[in-house]
Amino acid sequence: MSWQAVIVDTNVVVAGLITRNDTSPVARILDGMLGAAFPFVLSEALLAEYRAVLVRPVLRKLHGLTVAEVEAILTDLAQHAIVLRPVSTPPAPLAPEPGDQLLWELLATKADLALVTGDKLLLKDAGMRGRVISPQSFMAGR
């Protein structure tokens, strides 16, 4: 299916920042987001999650960025994103894990959105089959 836009899970953004392989799917996705190479969706909650995870001391040691550099990257991402506000009615299906509910709520806003994630549990969710794709699958379709 052709997607209007994608939601990029936090794990893909993190992996894109910490990988040493510039040609890996996660690095190419993050570069594509920063360069506005494809349409992607954010919500305020997802952007806040990106920030909360990226400024964790353990991850800061891995990616080597200062908090100010993380903030600059997030500002760039937000400038290129389609910002949606998830609606509560009709209610979104329940995500496999409560912490991922914000992703399911974003997916519920439009039928032509897909989620790009490396989370195996989300990739296996039968209720969202076809709307949840791996970074490798997303890049193979581009």
XYZ file of N, CA and C in Angstrom:
426
model
N 0.842 -1.185 0.000
C 0.000 0.000 0.000
C 0.883 1.242 0.000
N 0.386 2.273 -0.587
C 1.099 3.548 -0.589
C 0.604 4.359 0.602
N 1.542 4.825 1.408
C 1.195 5.576 2.606
C 1.314 7.061 2.343
N 0.375 7.818 2.893
C 0.464 9.273 2.800
C 1.666 9.756 3.593
N 1.865 9.154 4.759
C 2.968 9.542 5.632
C 3.235 8.395 6.597
N 4.362 8.484 7.282
C 4.707 7.465 8.262
C 4.935 8.104 9.627
N 4.746 7.291 10.633
C 5.094 7.634 11.998
C 6.384 6.877 12.273
N 7.389 7.539 12.759
C 8.667 6.881 13.025
C 8.797 6.690 14.534
N 8.861 5.428 14.933
C 8.957 5.086 16.346
C 10.263 5.613 16.935
N 10.237 5.869 18.213
C 11.407 6.386 18.927
C 12.617 5.480 18.751
N 12.397 4.160 18.745
C 13.542 3.246 18.630
C 14.278 3.413 17.307
N 13.590 3.820 16.278
C 14.235 4.044 14.979
C 15.075 5.318 15.017
N 14.544 6.365 15.637
C 15.297 7.625 15.767
C 16.558 7.390 16.594
N 16.410 6.691 17.714
C 17.567 6.393 18.568
C 18.599 5.585 17.796
N 18.151 4.529 17.145
C 19.083 3.682 16.386
C 19.763 4.468 15.278
N 19.036 5.393 14.660
C 19.625 6.220 13.612
C 20.740 7.112 14.132
N 20.607 7.552 15.374
C 21.640 8.409 15.964
C 22.851 7.629 16.466
N 22.657 6.398 16.886
C 23.783 5.680 17.486
C 24.482 4.710 16.540
N 23.889 4.456 15.379
C 24.546 3.531 14.466
C 25.822 4.151 13.899
N 26.760 3.309 13.619
C 28.017 3.746 12.987
C 27.954 3.535 11.465
N 26.848 2.946 11.006
C 26.684 2.619 9.597
C 25.752 3.645 8.946
N 26.313 4.586 8.217
C 25.519 5.650 7.584
C 24.553 5.154 6.525
N 24.740 3.924 6.043
C 23.852 3.400 5.001
C 22.798 2.450 5.564
N 22.773 2.279 6.886
C 21.765 1.399 7.487
C 20.381 2.022 7.304
N 19.332 1.192 7.284
C 17.982 1.750 7.129
C 17.632 2.794 8.184
N 18.023 2.575 9.436
C 17.664 3.544 10.479
C 18.385 4.876 10.281
N 19.642 4.846 9.856
C 20.371 6.086 9.583
C 19.756 6.811 8.391
N 19.388 6.063 7.369
C 18.785 6.681 6.183
C 17.414 7.276 6.506
N 16.661 6.615 7.396
C 15.354 7.151 7.792
C 15.541 8.459 8.566
N 16.439 8.468 9.535
C 16.679 9.698 10.296
C 17.171 10.811 9.374
N 18.089 10.506 8.471
C 18.558 11.506 7.509
C 17.396 12.003 6.649
N 16.525 11.089 6.248
C 15.357 11.465 5.441
C 14.404 12.370 6.193
N 14.228 12.105 7.478
C 13.379 12.971 8.291
C 13.990 14.370 8.395
N 15.284 14.421 8.669
C 15.957 15.711 8.807
C 16.007 16.481 7.491
N 16.025 15.768 6.385
C 16.070 16.403 5.077
C 14.718 16.535 4.405
N 13.652 16.199 5.113
C 12.288 16.264 4.566
C 12.163 15.467 3.273
N 12.784 14.297 3.247
C 12.773 13.454 2.045
C 11.476 12.673 1.877
N 10.709 12.561 2.927
C 9.424 11.864 2.871
C 8.529 12.445 3.964
N 7.215 12.348 3.782
C 6.319 12.889 4.801
C 6.261 11.983 6.033
N 6.376 12.600 7.193
C 6.262 11.850 8.439
C 5.440 12.660 9.435
N 4.872 11.931 10.382
C 3.932 12.503 11.336
C 4.521 12.469 12.738
N 4.271 13.525 13.465
C 4.599 13.614 14.887
C 3.371 14.099 15.640
N 3.340 13.794 16.905
C 2.409 14.445 17.827
C 3.275 15.090 18.900
N 2.682 15.952 19.695
C 3.447 16.552 20.789
C 3.966 15.462 21.726
N 3.135 14.442 21.975
C 3.539 13.360 22.882
C 4.709 12.559 22.312
N 4.685 12.282 21.008
C 5.784 11.523 20.409
C 7.069 12.338 20.412
N 6.986 13.616 20.110
C 8.171 14.470 20.156
C 8.734 14.536 21.583
N 7.858 14.611 22.565
C 8.303 14.613 23.964
C 8.976 13.284 24.320
N 8.462 12.192 23.779
C 9.097 10.891 24.031
C 10.477 10.836 23.386
N 10.592 11.308 22.142
C 11.910 11.374 21.498
C 12.894 12.088 22.433
N 12.486 13.250 22.927
C 13.377 14.050 23.775
C 13.736 13.314 25.054
N 12.719 12.794 25.749
C 12.960 12.118 27.029
C 13.951 10.969 26.870
N 13.837 10.234 25.794
C 14.728 9.092 25.570
C 16.119 9.566 25.147
N 16.187 10.524 24.242
C 17.482 10.949 23.709
C 18.364 11.678 24.717
N 17.779 12.254 25.754
C 18.603 12.957 26.743
C 18.966 12.080 27.941
N 18.549 10.811 27.926
C 18.961 9.905 28.997
C 20.487 9.807 28.987
N 21.088 9.856 30.165
C 22.562 9.811 30.226
C 23.180 8.611 29.498
N 22.596 7.456 29.629
C 23.146 6.264 28.953
C 23.142 6.451 27.438
N 22.063 6.979 26.898
C 21.996 7.192 25.445
C 22.863 8.362 25.010
N 22.981 9.375 25.849
C 23.855 10.501 25.491
C 25.296 10.035 25.347
N 25.708 9.077 26.151
C 27.058 8.521 26.007
C 27.203 7.792 24.684
N 26.129 7.141 24.234
C 26.188 6.393 22.972
C 26.190 7.311 21.754
N 25.306 8.317 21.745
C 25.253 9.185 20.555
C 26.200 10.369 20.644
N 26.658 10.706 21.842
C 27.666 11.751 21.998
C 27.169 13.170 21.801
N 25.866 13.381 21.845
C 25.312 14.717 21.632
C 25.022 15.409 22.956
N 25.155 16.715 22.964
C 24.759 17.496 24.130
C 23.237 17.644 24.106
N 22.681 18.078 25.232
C 21.240 18.328 25.283
C 20.857 19.390 24.253
N 21.681 20.418 24.101
C 21.407 21.467 23.116
C 21.399 20.901 21.693
N 22.305 19.983 21.393
C 22.334 19.361 20.059
C 21.100 18.477 19.841
N 20.682 17.778 20.876
C 19.447 16.982 20.779
C 18.270 17.905 20.508
N 18.202 19.005 21.241
C 17.115 19.978 21.042
C 17.110 20.519 19.610
N 18.283 20.780 19.053
C 18.379 21.289 17.678
C 17.864 20.241 16.687
N 18.205 18.999 16.890
C 17.725 17.924 16.012
C 16.208 17.816 16.111
N 15.681 17.858 17.321
C 14.233 17.753 17.496
C 13.505 18.944 16.880
N 14.097 20.125 16.957
C 13.508 21.309 16.319
C 13.460 21.111 14.806
N 14.545 20.596 14.232
C 14.563 20.314 12.793
C 13.494 19.290 12.427
N 13.394 18.227 13.213
C 12.378 17.208 12.937
C 10.982 17.815 12.975
N 10.708 18.599 14.005
C 9.380 19.195 14.143
C 9.051 20.136 12.980
N 10.061 20.837 12.469
C 9.826 21.758 11.354
C 9.454 21.020 10.066
N 9.927 19.784 9.929
C 9.656 19.022 8.707
C 8.457 18.084 8.836
N 7.920 17.941 10.030
C 6.873 16.961 10.291
C 5.480 17.496 10.010
N 4.586 16.567 9.811
C 3.153 16.843 9.833
C 2.754 16.599 11.287
N 2.325 17.639 11.967
C 1.979 17.488 13.379
C 0.481 17.232 13.485
N 0.152 16.098 14.087
C -1.246 15.715 14.276
C -1.558 15.658 15.761
N -2.779 15.938 16.059
C -3.270 15.793 17.430
C -4.208 14.587 17.418
N -3.802 13.493 18.087
C -4.669 12.313 18.104
C -6.025 12.647 18.714
N -7.055 12.055 18.158
C -8.405 12.255 18.666
C -8.781 11.050 19.525
N -9.585 11.285 20.523
C -9.948 10.200 21.424
C -11.197 9.460 20.984
N -11.946 10.010 20.028
C -13.128 9.305 19.538
C -13.045 9.176 18.036
N -13.271 8.014 17.459
C -13.459 6.775 18.202
C -12.148 6.364 18.864
N -12.243 5.595 19.948
C -11.013 5.230 20.635
C -10.119 4.343 19.760
N -8.825 4.559 19.894
C -7.857 3.744 19.156
C -7.841 2.341 19.757
N -7.513 1.340 18.938
C -7.341 0.007 19.504
C -6.230 0.041 20.547
N -6.227 -0.927 21.421
C -5.188 -0.976 22.449
C -3.886 -1.479 21.851
N -2.817 -0.790 22.174
C -1.481 -1.198 21.736
C -1.049 -2.426 22.541
N -0.127 -3.223 21.988
C 0.353 -4.404 22.709
C 0.965 -4.072 24.068
N 1.553 -2.884 24.202
C 2.128 -2.424 25.461
C 1.601 -1.022 25.732
N 1.234 -0.721 26.985
C 0.673 0.607 27.294
C 1.558 1.766 26.853
N 2.868 1.622 26.931
C 3.767 2.698 26.541
C 3.729 3.036 25.067
N 3.145 2.150 24.264
C 3.058 2.376 22.825
C 1.693 2.907 22.392
N 0.811 3.169 23.349
C -0.533 3.622 23.006
C -0.517 4.912 22.199
N 0.441 5.801 22.472
C 0.495 7.054 21.715
C 0.703 6.792 20.225
N 1.401 5.716 19.877
C 1.593 5.362 18.466
C 0.294 4.864 17.849
N -0.448 4.047 18.596
C -1.726 3.529 18.092
C -2.731 4.665 17.932
N -2.699 5.630 18.837
C -3.599 6.775 18.723
C -3.265 7.617 17.501
N -1.985 7.753 17.198
C -1.600 8.462 15.969
C -2.040 7.685 14.735
N -1.824 6.378 14.735
C -2.256 5.549 13.604
C -3.762 5.666 13.377
N -4.524 5.799 14.453
C -5.983 5.876 14.344
C -6.473 7.189 13.755
N -5.612 8.206 13.669
C -6.059 9.501 13.149
C -6.321 9.461 11.650
N -5.577 8.609 10.920
C -5.737 8.531 9.471
C -5.464 7.099 9.014
N -6.276 6.630 8.094
C -6.134 5.251 7.609
C -4.909 5.059 6.717
N -4.361 6.146 6.184
C -3.234 6.003 5.256
C -1.889 6.329 5.908
N -1.792 6.106 7.225
C -0.531 6.234 7.941
C 0.034 4.857 8.245
N 1.341 4.760 8.272
C 2.014 3.531 8.687
C 3.001 3.883 9.789
N 3.308 2.898 10.608
C 4.293 3.048 11.674
C 5.555 2.309 11.274
N 6.693 2.992 11.336
C 7.990 2.372 11.074
C 8.633 2.124 12.435
N 8.892 0.857 12.740
C 9.418 0.502 14.049
C 10.321 -0.722 13.966
N 11.202 -0.813 14.927
C 12.022 -2.005 15.073
C 11.517 -2.895 16.192
N 10.429 -2.508 16.835
C 9.853 -3.252 17.956
C 9.142 -4.500 17.440
N 9.704 -5.663 17.739
C 9.162 -6.926 17.225
C 7.734 -7.191 17.688
N 7.394 -6.792 18.909
C 6.042 -6.981 19.412
C 5.037 -6.170 18.589
N 5.392 -4.942 18.263
C 4.504 -4.113 17.444
C 4.408 -4.643 16.023
N 5.522 -5.127 15.494
C 5.527 -5.664 14.130
C 4.649 -6.901 14.003
N 4.473 -7.638 15.111
C 3.675 -8.873 15.080
C 2.205 -8.643 15.400
N 1.807 -7.434 15.764
C 0.429 -7.179 16.165
C -0.531 -7.435 15.006
N -1.378 -8.434 15.153
C -2.289 -8.832 14.077
C -3.299 -7.745 13.733
N -3.696 -6.946 14.721
C -4.681 -5.900 14.476
C -4.184 -4.777 13.583
N -2.878 -4.618 13.509
C -2.300 -3.549 12.696
C -1.457 -4.084 11.547
N -1.608 -5.350 11.251
C -0.824 -5.950 10.172
C -0.955 -5.131 8.887
N 0.169 -4.872 8.287
C 0.189 -4.076 7.061
C 0.367 -2.591 7.314
N 0.097 -2.148 8.539
C 0.275 -0.730 8.874
C 1.497 -0.501 9.738
N 2.127 -1.573 10.167
C 3.329 -1.489 10.987
C 4.438 -2.192 10.211
N 5.482 -1.450 9.878
C 6.535 -1.991 9.020
C 7.911 -1.744 9.634
N 8.836 -2.581 9.253
C 10.210 -2.452 9.750
C 10.936 -1.356 8.974
N 12.014 -0.843 9.548
C 12.826 0.135 8.807
C 13.333 -0.430 7.477
N 13.697 -1.703 7.472
C 14.195 -2.332 6.236
C 13.109 -2.357 5.166
N 11.886 -2.729 5.564
C 10.772 -2.756 4.607
C 10.438 -1.363 4.084
N 10.463 -0.391 4.976
C 10.176 0.976 4.561
C 11.193 1.456 3.530
N 12.465 1.230 3.802
C 13.500 1.694 2.865
C 13.471 0.898 1.576
N 13.108 -0.364 1.627
C 13.041 -1.184 0.402
C 11.929 -0.663 -0.515
N 10.905 -0.071 0.059
C 9.795 0.448 -0.742
C 10.004 1.855 -1.249
N 11.158 2.426 -0.957
C 11.418 3.810 -1.378
C 12.275 3.847 -2.615
